[in-house]
PDB file of C-alpha atoms in Angstrom:
ATOM      1  CA  MET A  27     108.940  99.381 115.264  1.00  0.00           C
ATOM      2  CA  ARG A  28     111.457  97.127 116.951  1.00  0.00           C
ATOM      3  CA  ILE A  29     114.204  95.509 114.899  1.00  0.00           C
ATOM      4  CA  LEU A  30     112.953  92.089 115.967  1.00  0.00           C
ATOM      5  CA  SER A  31     109.506  92.940 114.555  1.00  0.00           C
ATOM      6  CA  LEU A  32     111.062  93.876 111.230  1.00  0.00           C
ATOM      7  CA  VAL A  33     112.983  90.583 111.232  1.00  0.00           C
ATOM      8  CA  CYS A  34     109.640  88.785 111.644  1.00  0.00           C
ATOM      9  CA  VAL A  35     108.155  90.891 108.814  1.00  0.00           C
ATOM     10  CA  LEU A  36     111.094  89.825 106.622  1.00  0.00           C
ATOM     11  CA  ILE A  37     110.662  86.131 107.497  1.00  0.00           C
ATOM     12  CA  ALA A  38     106.903  86.354 106.850  1.00  0.00           C
ATOM     13  CA  GLY A  39     107.697  87.974 103.491  1.00  0.00           C
ATOM     14  CA  ASN A  40     110.175  85.175 102.719  1.00  0.00           C
ATOM     15  CA  LEU A  41     107.517  82.548 103.381  1.00  0.00           C
ATOM     16  CA  PHE A  42     104.982  84.479 101.303  1.00  0.00           C
ATOM     17  CA  GLY A  43     107.388  84.780  98.370  1.00  0.00           C
ATOM     18  CA  PHE A  44     108.388  81.121  98.654  1.00  0.00           C
ATOM     19  CA  GLY A  45     104.734  80.024  98.809  1.00  0.00           C
ATOM     20  CA  LEU A  46     103.741  82.120  95.790  1.00  0.00           C
ATOM     21  CA  SER A  47     106.660  80.667  93.816  1.00  0.00           C
ATOM     22  CA  TYR A  48     106.049  77.077  94.940  1.00  0.00           C
ATOM     23  CA  ALA A  49     102.377  77.412  93.987  1.00  0.00           C
ATOM     24  CA  THR A  50     103.510  78.666  90.531  1.00  0.00           C
ATOM     25  CA  MET A  51     101.425  81.830  90.979  1.00  0.00           C
ATOM     26  CA  ILE A  52     104.448  83.805  89.770  1.00  0.00           C
ATOM     27  CA  LYS A  53     103.759  82.321  86.325  1.00  0.00           C
ATOM     28  CA  PRO A  54     101.087  84.470  84.650  1.00  0.00           C
ATOM     29  CA  GLU A  55     100.311  81.536  82.317  1.00  0.00           C
ATOM     30  CA  VAL A  56      99.110  79.485  85.309  1.00  0.00           C
ATOM     31  CA  VAL A  57      96.902  82.322  86.579  1.00  0.00           C
ATOM     32  CA  LEU A  58      95.431  82.845  83.110  1.00  0.00           C
ATOM     33  CA  SER A  59      94.745  79.100  82.704  1.00  0.00           C
ATOM     34  CA  PHE A  60      92.770  79.265  85.965  1.00  0.00           C
ATOM     35  CA  LEU A  61      90.785  82.287  84.796  1.00  0.00           C
ATOM     36  CA  ARG A  62      90.040  80.406  81.543  1.00  0.00           C
ATOM     37  CA  PHE A  63      88.778  77.318  83.423  1.00  0.00           C
ATOM     38  CA  GLU A  64      91.634  75.136  82.168  1.00  0.00           C
ATOM     39  CA  ASP A  65      93.184  74.400  85.579  1.00  0.00           C
ATOM     40  CA  PHE A  66      91.398  74.970  88.878  1.00  0.00           C
ATOM     41  CA  GLY A  67      94.542  74.658  91.003  1.00  0.00           C
ATOM     42  CA  LEU A  68      94.503  78.291  92.107  1.00  0.00           C
ATOM     43  CA  LEU A  69      91.415  77.553  94.162  1.00  0.00           C
ATOM     44  CA  PHE A  70      93.656  75.345  96.333  1.00  0.00           C
ATOM     45  CA  VAL A  71      96.165  78.180  96.758  1.00  0.00           C
ATOM     46  CA  LEU A  72      93.577  80.780  97.715  1.00  0.00           C
ATOM     47  CA  GLY A  73      91.537  78.276  99.745  1.00  0.00           C
ATOM     48  CA  ALA A  74      94.450  76.923 101.771  1.00  0.00           C
ATOM     49  CA  ALA A  75      95.978  80.369 102.387  1.00  0.00           C
ATOM     50  CA  THR A  76      92.627  81.806 103.441  1.00  0.00           C
ATOM     51  CA  ALA A  77      91.734  78.835 105.687  1.00  0.00           C
ATOM     52  CA  VAL A  78      95.015  79.031 107.629  1.00  0.00           C
ATOM     53  CA  THR A  79      94.726  82.818 107.941  1.00  0.00           C
ATOM     54  CA  LEU A  80      91.073  82.576 109.002  1.00  0.00           C
ATOM     55  CA  LEU A  81      92.022  80.297 111.905  1.00  0.00           C
ATOM     56  CA  THR A  82      94.812  82.639 112.963  1.00  0.00           C
ATOM     57  CA  TYR A  83      92.816  85.875 112.660  1.00  0.00           C
ATOM     58  CA  GLN A  84      89.884  84.420 114.597  1.00  0.00           C
ATOM     59  CA  LEU A  85      91.792  82.489 117.284  1.00  0.00           C
ATOM     60  CA  ALA A  86      94.904  84.575 118.012  1.00  0.00           C
ATOM     61  CA  PRO A  87      93.078  87.621 119.470  1.00  0.00           C
ATOM     62  CA  LYS A  88      91.055  85.249 121.697  1.00  0.00           C
ATOM     63  CA  LEU A  89      94.089  83.327 122.952  1.00  0.00           C
ATOM     64  CA  MET A  90      96.567  86.204 123.241  1.00  0.00           C
ATOM     65  CA  SER A  91      96.030  89.650 124.769  1.00  0.00           C
ATOM     66  CA  LYS A  92      98.434  91.182 122.222  1.00  0.00           C
ATOM     67  CA  PRO A  93     100.853  90.130 119.481  1.00  0.00           C
ATOM     68  CA  LEU A  94     104.203  88.714 120.650  1.00  0.00           C
ATOM     69  CA  LEU A  95     106.221  91.811 119.754  1.00  0.00           C
ATOM     70  CA  GLU A  96     103.805  94.718 119.330  1.00  0.00           C
ATOM     71  CA  GLU A  97     100.846  96.189 121.205  1.00  0.00           C
ATOM     72  CA  THR A  98      97.731  95.629 119.096  1.00  0.00           C
ATOM     73  CA  PHE A  99      96.220  93.241 116.576  1.00  0.00           C
ATOM     74  CA  GLY A 100      95.343  95.120 113.381  1.00  0.00           C
ATOM     75  CA  LYS A 101      92.109  94.856 111.424  1.00  0.00           C
ATOM     76  CA  HIS A 102      91.641  94.683 107.675  1.00  0.00           C
ATOM     77  CA  PRO A 103      90.055  98.033 106.788  1.00  0.00           C
ATOM     78  CA  SER A 104      87.437  97.147 104.179  1.00  0.00           C
ATOM     79  CA  GLU A 105      84.429  99.388 103.663  1.00  0.00           C
ATOM     80  CA  MET A 106      81.190  98.790 101.803  1.00  0.00           C
ATOM     81  CA  ASN A 107      81.296 101.627  99.319  1.00  0.00           C
ATOM     82  CA  ARG A 108      81.552 102.423  95.631  1.00  0.00           C
ATOM     83  CA  ASP A 109      85.360 102.516  95.539  1.00  0.00           C
ATOM     84  CA  THR A 110      85.749  99.048  97.085  1.00  0.00           C
ATOM     85  CA  LEU A 111      83.399  97.398  94.597  1.00  0.00           C
ATOM     86  CA  LEU A 112      84.180  99.407  91.453  1.00  0.00           C
ATOM     87  CA  GLY A 113      87.903  99.204  92.237  1.00  0.00           C
ATOM     88  CA  ALA A 114      87.597  95.421  92.544  1.00  0.00           C
ATOM     89  CA  ALA A 115      85.915  95.227  89.132  1.00  0.00           C
ATOM     90  CA  ILE A 116      88.729  97.313  87.587  1.00  0.00           C
ATOM     91  CA  PHE A 117      91.416  95.286  89.372  1.00  0.00           C
ATOM     92  CA  GLY A 118      89.939  92.057  88.003  1.00  0.00           C
ATOM     93  CA  LEU A 119      89.830  93.476  84.489  1.00  0.00           C
ATOM     94  CA  GLY A 120      93.561  94.196  84.623  1.00  0.00           C
ATOM     95  CA  TRP A 121      94.411  90.925  86.389  1.00  0.00           C
ATOM     96  CA  GLY A 122      92.671  88.993  83.605  1.00  0.00           C
ATOM     97  CA  ILE A 123      94.652  90.829  80.915  1.00  0.00           C
ATOM     98  CA  CYS A 124      98.120  90.205  82.405  1.00  0.00           C
ATOM     99  CA  GLY A 125      97.694  87.298  84.850  1.00  0.00           C
ATOM    100  CA  VAL A 126      99.756  89.173  87.442  1.00  0.00           C
ATOM    101  CA  CYS A 127      98.535  90.515  90.789  1.00  0.00           C
ATOM    102  CA  PRO A 128     100.633  92.611  93.216  1.00  0.00           C
ATOM    103  CA  GLY A 129     102.256  89.774  95.220  1.00  0.00           C
ATOM    104  CA  PRO A 130     103.563  87.809  92.221  1.00  0.00           C
ATOM    105  CA  ALA A 131     104.655  91.038  90.486  1.00  0.00           C
ATOM    106  CA  ILE A 132     106.999  91.676  93.423  1.00  0.00           C
ATOM    107  CA  ALA A 133     108.041  88.058  94.080  1.00  0.00           C
ATOM    108  CA  GLY A 134     108.661  87.477  90.358  1.00  0.00           C
ATOM    109  CA  LEU A 135     111.798  89.620  90.632  1.00  0.00           C
ATOM    110  CA  GLY A 136     113.417  87.171  93.032  1.00  0.00           C
ATOM    111  CA  ALA A 137     112.546  84.230  90.810  1.00  0.00           C
ATOM    112  CA  GLY A 138     114.174  85.904  87.813  1.00  0.00           C
ATOM    113  CA  ASN A 139     110.980  86.196  85.779  1.00  0.00           C
ATOM    114  CA  TRP A 140     112.160  89.515  84.345  1.00  0.00           C
ATOM    115  CA  PRO A 141     109.199  90.427  82.093  1.00  0.00           C
ATOM    116  CA  LEU A 142     107.166  90.769  85.317  1.00  0.00           C
ATOM    117  CA  LEU A 143     109.147  93.989  85.901  1.00  0.00           C
ATOM    118  CA  ILE A 144     106.912  95.545  83.230  1.00  0.00           C
ATOM    119  CA  ALA A 145     103.805  94.596  85.228  1.00  0.00           C
ATOM    120  CA  LEU A 146     105.405  95.817  88.467  1.00  0.00           C
ATOM    121  CA  PHE A 147     106.189  99.282  87.108  1.00  0.00           C
ATOM    122  CA  ALA A 148     102.812  99.470  85.363  1.00  0.00           C
ATOM    123  CA  MET A 149     101.110  98.712  88.705  1.00  0.00           C
ATOM    124  CA  LEU A 150     103.134 101.411  90.436  1.00  0.00           C
ATOM    125  CA  LEU A 151     102.070 103.842  87.709  1.00  0.00           C
ATOM    126  CA  GLY A 152      98.431 102.733  88.093  1.00  0.00           C
ATOM    127  CA  ALA A 153      98.644 103.285  91.857  1.00  0.00           C
ATOM    128  CA  TYR A 154     100.148 106.732  91.198  1.00  0.00           C
ATOM    129  CA  VAL A 155      97.302 107.772  88.888  1.00  0.00           C
ATOM    130  CA  GLN A 156      94.776 106.427  91.428  1.00  0.00           C
ATOM    131  CA  GLY A 157      96.460 108.583  94.106  1.00  0.00           C
ATOM    132  CA  LEU A 158      96.350 111.670  91.852  1.00  0.00           C
ATOM    133  CA  ILE A 159      92.606 111.249  91.396  1.00  0.00           C
ATOM    134  CA  ALA A 160      91.871 110.347  95.029  1.00  0.00           C
ATOM    135  CA  ASN A 161      93.922 113.336  96.188  1.00  0.00           C
ATOM    136  CA  ARG A 162      91.254 115.687  94.842  1.00  0.00           C
ATOM    137  CA  GLY A 163      88.717 114.055  97.150  1.00  0.00           C
ATOM    138  CA  LEU A 164      90.708 114.648 100.336  1.00  0.00           C
ATOM    139  CA  PRO A 165      89.081 116.975 102.892  1.00  0.00           C
ATOM    140  CA  ASP A 166      90.445 120.535 102.756  1.00  0.00           C
ATOM    141  CA  GLN A 167      91.901 120.432 106.263  1.00  0.00           C
ATOM    142  CA  ASP A 168      94.077 117.457 105.302  1.00  0.00           C
ATOM    143  CA  GLN A 169      95.449 119.434 102.385  1.00  0.00           C
ATOM    144  CA  LYS A 170      96.077 122.455 104.601  1.00  0.00           C
ATOM    145  CA  ALA A 171      97.552 120.490 107.494  1.00  0.00           C
ATOM    146  CA  TYR A 172      99.976 118.927 105.079  1.00  0.00           C
ATOM    147  CA  GLN A 173     100.972 122.236 103.483  1.00  0.00           C
ATOM    148  CA  GLU A 174     101.644 123.751 106.903  1.00  0.00           C
TER     149      GLU A 174
ATOM    150  CA  MET B  18      87.509  64.367  85.992  1.00  0.00           C
ATOM    151  CA  PHE B  19      90.517  65.092  88.187  1.00  0.00           C
ATOM    152  CA  GLU B  20      92.789  65.277  85.164  1.00  0.00           C
ATOM    153  CA  THR B  21      90.428  67.639  83.404  1.00  0.00           C
ATOM    154  CA  LEU B  22      90.060  70.067  86.287  1.00  0.00           C
ATOM    155  CA  LEU B  23      93.639  69.754  87.586  1.00  0.00           C
ATOM    156  CA  PRO B  24      95.919  68.722  84.698  1.00  0.00           C
ATOM    157  CA  LEU B  25      99.045  69.556  86.733  1.00  0.00           C
ATOM    158  CA  GLY B  26      97.880  67.918  89.974  1.00  0.00           C
ATOM    159  CA  PHE B  27      97.040  69.787  93.145  1.00  0.00           C
ATOM    160  CA  SER B  28      99.767  69.171  95.744  1.00  0.00           C
ATOM    161  CA  HIS B  29     102.030  72.111  94.805  1.00  0.00           C
ATOM    162  CA  TYR B  30      99.019  74.424  94.795  1.00  0.00           C
ATOM    163  CA  LEU B  31      97.912  73.196  98.215  1.00  0.00           C
ATOM    164  CA  ILE B  32     101.394  73.333  99.781  1.00  0.00           C
ATOM    165  CA  GLY B  33     102.102  76.791  98.319  1.00  0.00           C
ATOM    166  CA  GLY B  34      98.768  78.061  99.661  1.00  0.00           C
ATOM    167  CA  LEU B  35      99.465  76.636 103.119  1.00  0.00           C
ATOM    168  CA  VAL B  36     102.880  78.339 103.185  1.00  0.00           C
ATOM    169  CA  ILE B  37     101.277  81.666 102.208  1.00  0.00           C
ATOM    170  CA  GLY B  38      98.716  81.210 105.006  1.00  0.00           C
ATOM    171  CA  ILE B  39     101.504  80.473 107.502  1.00  0.00           C
ATOM    172  CA  ALA B  40     103.336  83.606 106.291  1.00  0.00           C
ATOM    173  CA  VAL B  41     100.353  85.892 106.870  1.00  0.00           C
ATOM    174  CA  SER B  42      99.670  84.148 110.212  1.00  0.00           C
ATOM    175  CA  LEU B  43     103.258  84.582 111.407  1.00  0.00           C
ATOM    176  CA  LEU B  44     103.100  88.283 110.545  1.00  0.00           C
ATOM    177  CA  PHE B  45      99.876  88.649 112.551  1.00  0.00           C
ATOM    178  CA  ILE B  46     100.923  86.655 115.612  1.00  0.00           C
ATOM    179  CA  THR B  47     104.286  88.392 115.983  1.00  0.00           C
ATOM    180  CA  THR B  48     103.384  91.970 115.000  1.00  0.00           C
ATOM    181  CA  GLY B  49      99.581  92.195 114.648  1.00  0.00           C
ATOM    182  CA  LEU B  50     100.037  93.492 111.079  1.00  0.00           C
ATOM    183  CA  ILE B  51      97.669  92.612 108.218  1.00  0.00           C
ATOM    184  CA  GLY B  52      99.693  91.299 105.293  1.00  0.00           C
ATOM    185  CA  GLY B  53      97.985  92.459 102.097  1.00  0.00           C
ATOM    186  CA  MET B  54     100.329  93.511  99.314  1.00  0.00           C
ATOM    187  CA  SER B  55      98.789  96.299  97.254  1.00  0.00           C
ATOM    188  CA  THR B  56      99.149  99.117  99.827  1.00  0.00           C
ATOM    189  CA  PHE B  57     102.896  98.729  99.281  1.00  0.00           C
ATOM    190  CA  PHE B  58     102.596 100.662  96.013  1.00  0.00           C
ATOM    191  CA  THR B  59     100.843 103.659  97.556  1.00  0.00           C
ATOM    192  CA  SER B  60     102.994 103.742 100.698  1.00  0.00           C
ATOM    193  CA  THR B  61     106.183 103.527  98.620  1.00  0.00           C
ATOM    194  CA  LEU B  62     104.996 106.403  96.412  1.00  0.00           C
ATOM    195  CA  SER B  63     105.168 108.640  99.512  1.00  0.00           C
ATOM    196  CA  LEU B  64     108.955 108.374  99.176  1.00  0.00           C
ATOM    197  CA  ILE B  65     108.971 110.074  95.802  1.00  0.00           C
ATOM    198  CA  SER B  66     105.820 112.225  95.796  1.00  0.00           C
ATOM    199  CA  ASP B  67     104.814 115.226  97.926  1.00  0.00           C
ATOM    200  CA  LEU B  68     101.146 114.723  97.113  1.00  0.00           C
ATOM    201  CA  PRO B  69      99.067 114.827 100.352  1.00  0.00           C
ATOM    202  CA  TYR B  70      97.228 111.621  99.397  1.00  0.00           C
ATOM    203  CA  PHE B  71     100.402 109.525  99.486  1.00  0.00           C
ATOM    204  CA  ASN B  72     101.621 111.254 102.649  1.00  0.00           C
ATOM    205  CA  GLN B  73      98.633 110.342 104.808  1.00  0.00           C
ATOM    206  CA  ASP B  74      99.676 108.856 108.137  1.00  0.00           C
ATOM    207  CA  LYS B  75      98.320 105.386 107.288  1.00  0.00           C
ATOM    208  CA  PHE B  76     100.732 105.151 104.360  1.00  0.00           C
ATOM    209  CA  VAL B  77     103.796 106.904 105.817  1.00  0.00           C
ATOM    210  CA  SER B  78     103.593 105.015 109.121  1.00  0.00           C
ATOM    211  CA  SER B  79     103.386 101.612 107.385  1.00  0.00           C
ATOM    212  CA  ARG B  80     105.938 102.427 104.685  1.00  0.00           C
ATOM    213  CA  ASN B  81     108.968 100.816 106.317  1.00  0.00           C
ATOM    214  CA  TRP B  82     107.505  97.473 107.228  1.00  0.00           C
ATOM    215  CA  ARG B  83     105.813  97.202 103.818  1.00  0.00           C
ATOM    216  CA  LEU B  84     109.173  97.763 102.120  1.00  0.00           C
ATOM    217  CA  VAL B  85     110.747  95.064 104.317  1.00  0.00           C
ATOM    218  CA  TYR B  86     107.803  92.738 103.612  1.00  0.00           C
ATOM    219  CA  SER B  87     108.208  93.221  99.850  1.00  0.00           C
ATOM    220  CA  LEU B  88     111.962  92.721 100.113  1.00  0.00           C
ATOM    221  CA  GLY B  89     111.087  89.495 101.944  1.00  0.00           C
ATOM    222  CA  LEU B  90     108.879  88.398  99.032  1.00  0.00           C
ATOM    223  CA  ILE B  91     111.740  88.917  96.602  1.00  0.00           C
ATOM    224  CA  THR B  92     114.298  87.067  98.723  1.00  0.00           C
ATOM    225  CA  GLY B  93     111.738  84.336  99.481  1.00  0.00           C
ATOM    226  CA  ALA B  94     111.314  83.739  95.756  1.00  0.00           C
ATOM    227  CA  LEU B  95     115.113  83.753  95.436  1.00  0.00           C
ATOM    228  CA  ILE B  96     115.345  81.055  98.144  1.00  0.00           C
ATOM    229  CA  TRP B  97     112.804  79.028  96.145  1.00  0.00           C
ATOM    230  CA  LEU B  98     114.860  79.523  92.982  1.00  0.00           C
ATOM    231  CA  PHE B  99     118.049  78.219  94.617  1.00  0.00           C
ATOM    232  CA  SER B 100     116.377  75.301  96.414  1.00  0.00           C
ATOM    233  CA  VAL B 101     113.563  73.609  94.534  1.00  0.00           C
ATOM    234  CA  GLY B 102     112.630  76.066  91.782  1.00  0.00           C
ATOM    235  CA  GLU B 103     113.742  76.864  88.307  1.00  0.00           C
ATOM    236  CA  SER B 104     113.741  80.175  86.505  1.00  0.00           C
ATOM    237  CA  SER B 105     111.306  80.836  83.678  1.00  0.00           C
ATOM    238  CA  GLN B 106     110.429  83.822  81.538  1.00  0.00           C
ATOM    239  CA  THR B 107     106.775  84.470  80.932  1.00  0.00           C
ATOM    240  CA  SER B 108     105.517  84.372  77.368  1.00  0.00           C
ATOM    241  CA  VAL B 109     102.696  86.806  78.167  1.00  0.00           C
ATOM    242  CA  THR B 110     103.237  89.770  75.855  1.00  0.00           C
ATOM    243  CA  ALA B 111     104.707  93.066  77.026  1.00  0.00           C
ATOM    244  CA  TRP B 112     101.575  94.990  76.127  1.00  0.00           C
ATOM    245  CA  GLN B 113      99.418  92.636  78.232  1.00  0.00           C
ATOM    246  CA  LEU B 114     101.782  93.083  81.195  1.00  0.00           C
ATOM    247  CA  ALA B 115     101.858  96.872  80.757  1.00  0.00           C
ATOM    248  CA  VAL B 116      98.155  97.506  80.139  1.00  0.00           C
ATOM    249  CA  GLY B 117      96.914  94.809  82.544  1.00  0.00           C
ATOM    250  CA  GLY B 118      99.405  95.833  85.216  1.00  0.00           C
ATOM    251  CA  PHE B 119      98.390  99.488  85.014  1.00  0.00           C
ATOM    252  CA  ILE B 120      94.671  98.694  85.255  1.00  0.00           C
ATOM    253  CA  ALA B 121      95.237  96.157  88.066  1.00  0.00           C
ATOM    254  CA  GLY B 122      97.371  98.614  90.044  1.00  0.00           C
ATOM    255  CA  PHE B 123      94.806 101.376  89.660  1.00  0.00           C
ATOM    256  CA  GLY B 124      91.886  99.130  90.602  1.00  0.00           C
ATOM    257  CA  ALA B 125      93.570  97.431  93.556  1.00  0.00           C
ATOM    258  CA  ARG B 126      94.396 100.807  95.118  1.00  0.00           C
ATOM    259  CA  MET B 127      90.929 102.203  94.413  1.00  0.00           C
ATOM    260  CA  SER B 128      89.432  99.121  96.053  1.00  0.00           C
ATOM    261  CA  ASN B 129      92.034  99.172  98.853  1.00  0.00           C
ATOM    262  CA  GLY B 130      92.865  95.514  98.354  1.00  0.00           C
ATOM    263  CA  CYS B 131      93.932  92.832  95.897  1.00  0.00           C
ATOM    264  CA  THR B 132      94.071  89.033  95.842  1.00  0.00           C
ATOM    265  CA  SER B 133      95.937  89.007  99.169  1.00  0.00           C
ATOM    266  CA  GLY B 134      94.312  92.031 100.861  1.00  0.00           C
ATOM    267  CA  HIS B 135      90.665  91.261 100.087  1.00  0.00           C
ATOM    268  CA  GLY B 136      91.115  87.617  99.137  1.00  0.00           C
ATOM    269  CA  ILE B 137      93.174  86.219 102.003  1.00  0.00           C
ATOM    270  CA  CYS B 138      93.170  88.873 104.741  1.00  0.00           C
ATOM    271  CA  GLY B 139      89.692  90.314 104.123  1.00  0.00           C
ATOM    272  CA  ILE B 140      87.842  87.002 103.979  1.00  0.00           C
ATOM    273  CA  ALA B 141      89.855  85.716 106.966  1.00  0.00           C
ATOM    274  CA  SER B 142      88.661  88.840 108.848  1.00  0.00           C
ATOM    275  CA  LEU B 143      85.075  87.884 107.881  1.00  0.00           C
ATOM    276  CA  GLN B 144      84.640  91.192 106.055  1.00  0.00           C
ATOM    277  CA  VAL B 145      81.584  91.166 103.792  1.00  0.00           C
ATOM    278  CA  PRO B 146      82.871  94.010 101.537  1.00  0.00           C
ATOM    279  CA  SER B 147      86.048  91.983 100.915  1.00  0.00           C
ATOM    280  CA  LEU B 148      84.088  88.837 100.063  1.00  0.00           C
ATOM    281  CA  LEU B 149      82.024  90.843  97.573  1.00  0.00           C
ATOM    282  CA  ALA B 150      85.192  92.416  96.159  1.00  0.00           C
ATOM    283  CA  VAL B 151      86.678  88.930  95.614  1.00  0.00           C
ATOM    284  CA  LEU B 152      83.577  87.665  93.819  1.00  0.00           C
ATOM    285  CA  ILE B 153      83.562  90.779  91.641  1.00  0.00           C
ATOM    286  CA  PHE B 154      87.253  90.672  90.702  1.00  0.00           C
ATOM    287  CA  LEU B 155      87.170  86.937  90.005  1.00  0.00           C
ATOM    288  CA  GLY B 156      84.207  87.570  87.701  1.00  0.00           C
ATOM    289  CA  THR B 157      85.753  90.447  85.754  1.00  0.00           C
ATOM    290  CA  ALA B 158      89.149  88.672  85.611  1.00  0.00           C
ATOM    291  CA  MET B 159      87.571  85.539  84.114  1.00  0.00           C
ATOM    292  CA  ALA B 160      85.725  87.684  81.584  1.00  0.00           C
ATOM    293  CA  SER B 161      88.775  89.702  80.515  1.00  0.00           C
ATOM    294  CA  ALA B 162      91.121  86.664  80.448  1.00  0.00           C
ATOM    295  CA  GLN B 163      88.742  84.854  78.098  1.00  0.00           C
ATOM    296  CA  LEU B 164      88.170  87.937  75.969  1.00  0.00           C
ATOM    297  CA  ILE B 165      91.940  88.425  75.592  1.00  0.00           C
ATOM    298  CA  GLN B 166      92.270  84.790  74.493  1.00  0.00           C
ATOM    299  CA  MET B 167      89.564  85.265  71.865  1.00  0.00           C
ATOM    300  CA  LEU B 168      91.397  88.356  70.617  1.00  0.00           C
ATOM    301  CA  GLY B 169      94.555  86.305  70.171  1.00  0.00           C
ATOM    302  CA  GLY B 170      96.453  87.215  73.362  1.00  0.00           C
ATOM    303  CA  VAL B 171      98.663  84.742  75.240  1.00  0.00           C
TER     304      VAL B 171
END
């Protein structure tokens, strides 16, 4: 990937981290108050972010033959299967316990909300255990190709 | 009614959401990349684990930009802190952060998406599985958040 592309990735990340912080989503208390029906503000965060992205994802590929710096527009790879739905249920269970999802866990570091480090490392550990289990389901040739 | 549903007002929520949408849009228009967050964990694990699952091409090939993206999130929050924000330490207990974080990390990777992946990027891609995933995780999150409160959690 070109250096200029990575600069754009960094700037996009900056905006994302700033937006999460400005919207107070890096405060687990705010997320939990939404999940407990005490403050519906998070609907504005998710709604506004999704609306802007919807316009971009639907219009950009129609107006441009390719992205400004790379060759192809990506697609979000979501599949209708057991893992997608059961995984979502499990994710929600954890999100409701801690009030932290992956974006805020990472951005929280920059905002100095240090206890979020616990959630960040716990998520990494959760992703590791998920990988250990999913590894057993890989096709044999993938295992072999990797070992060779 | 406004004060009941939105005791803290809505403008910071709306502006923050718009900025997040612009972030994901900028990423897409310049590079064509889809900016969900949770894959970062799995792709980063390929740096420290030899397990074939983590070393699949889809994770190794996206590892670098995801690291830069996450670094961007951290510095973006830092920019917020030194401009308009102020630092705060969460009062949510360590055990909630540890247990909830572990379960959320496991589930997000099993589902291949979180609040940003399924929520923002998936719905914006008009993906029905993502929409269903969002409805499901909002439902279970509301249930567990209220259960935790009843059990005396923060």
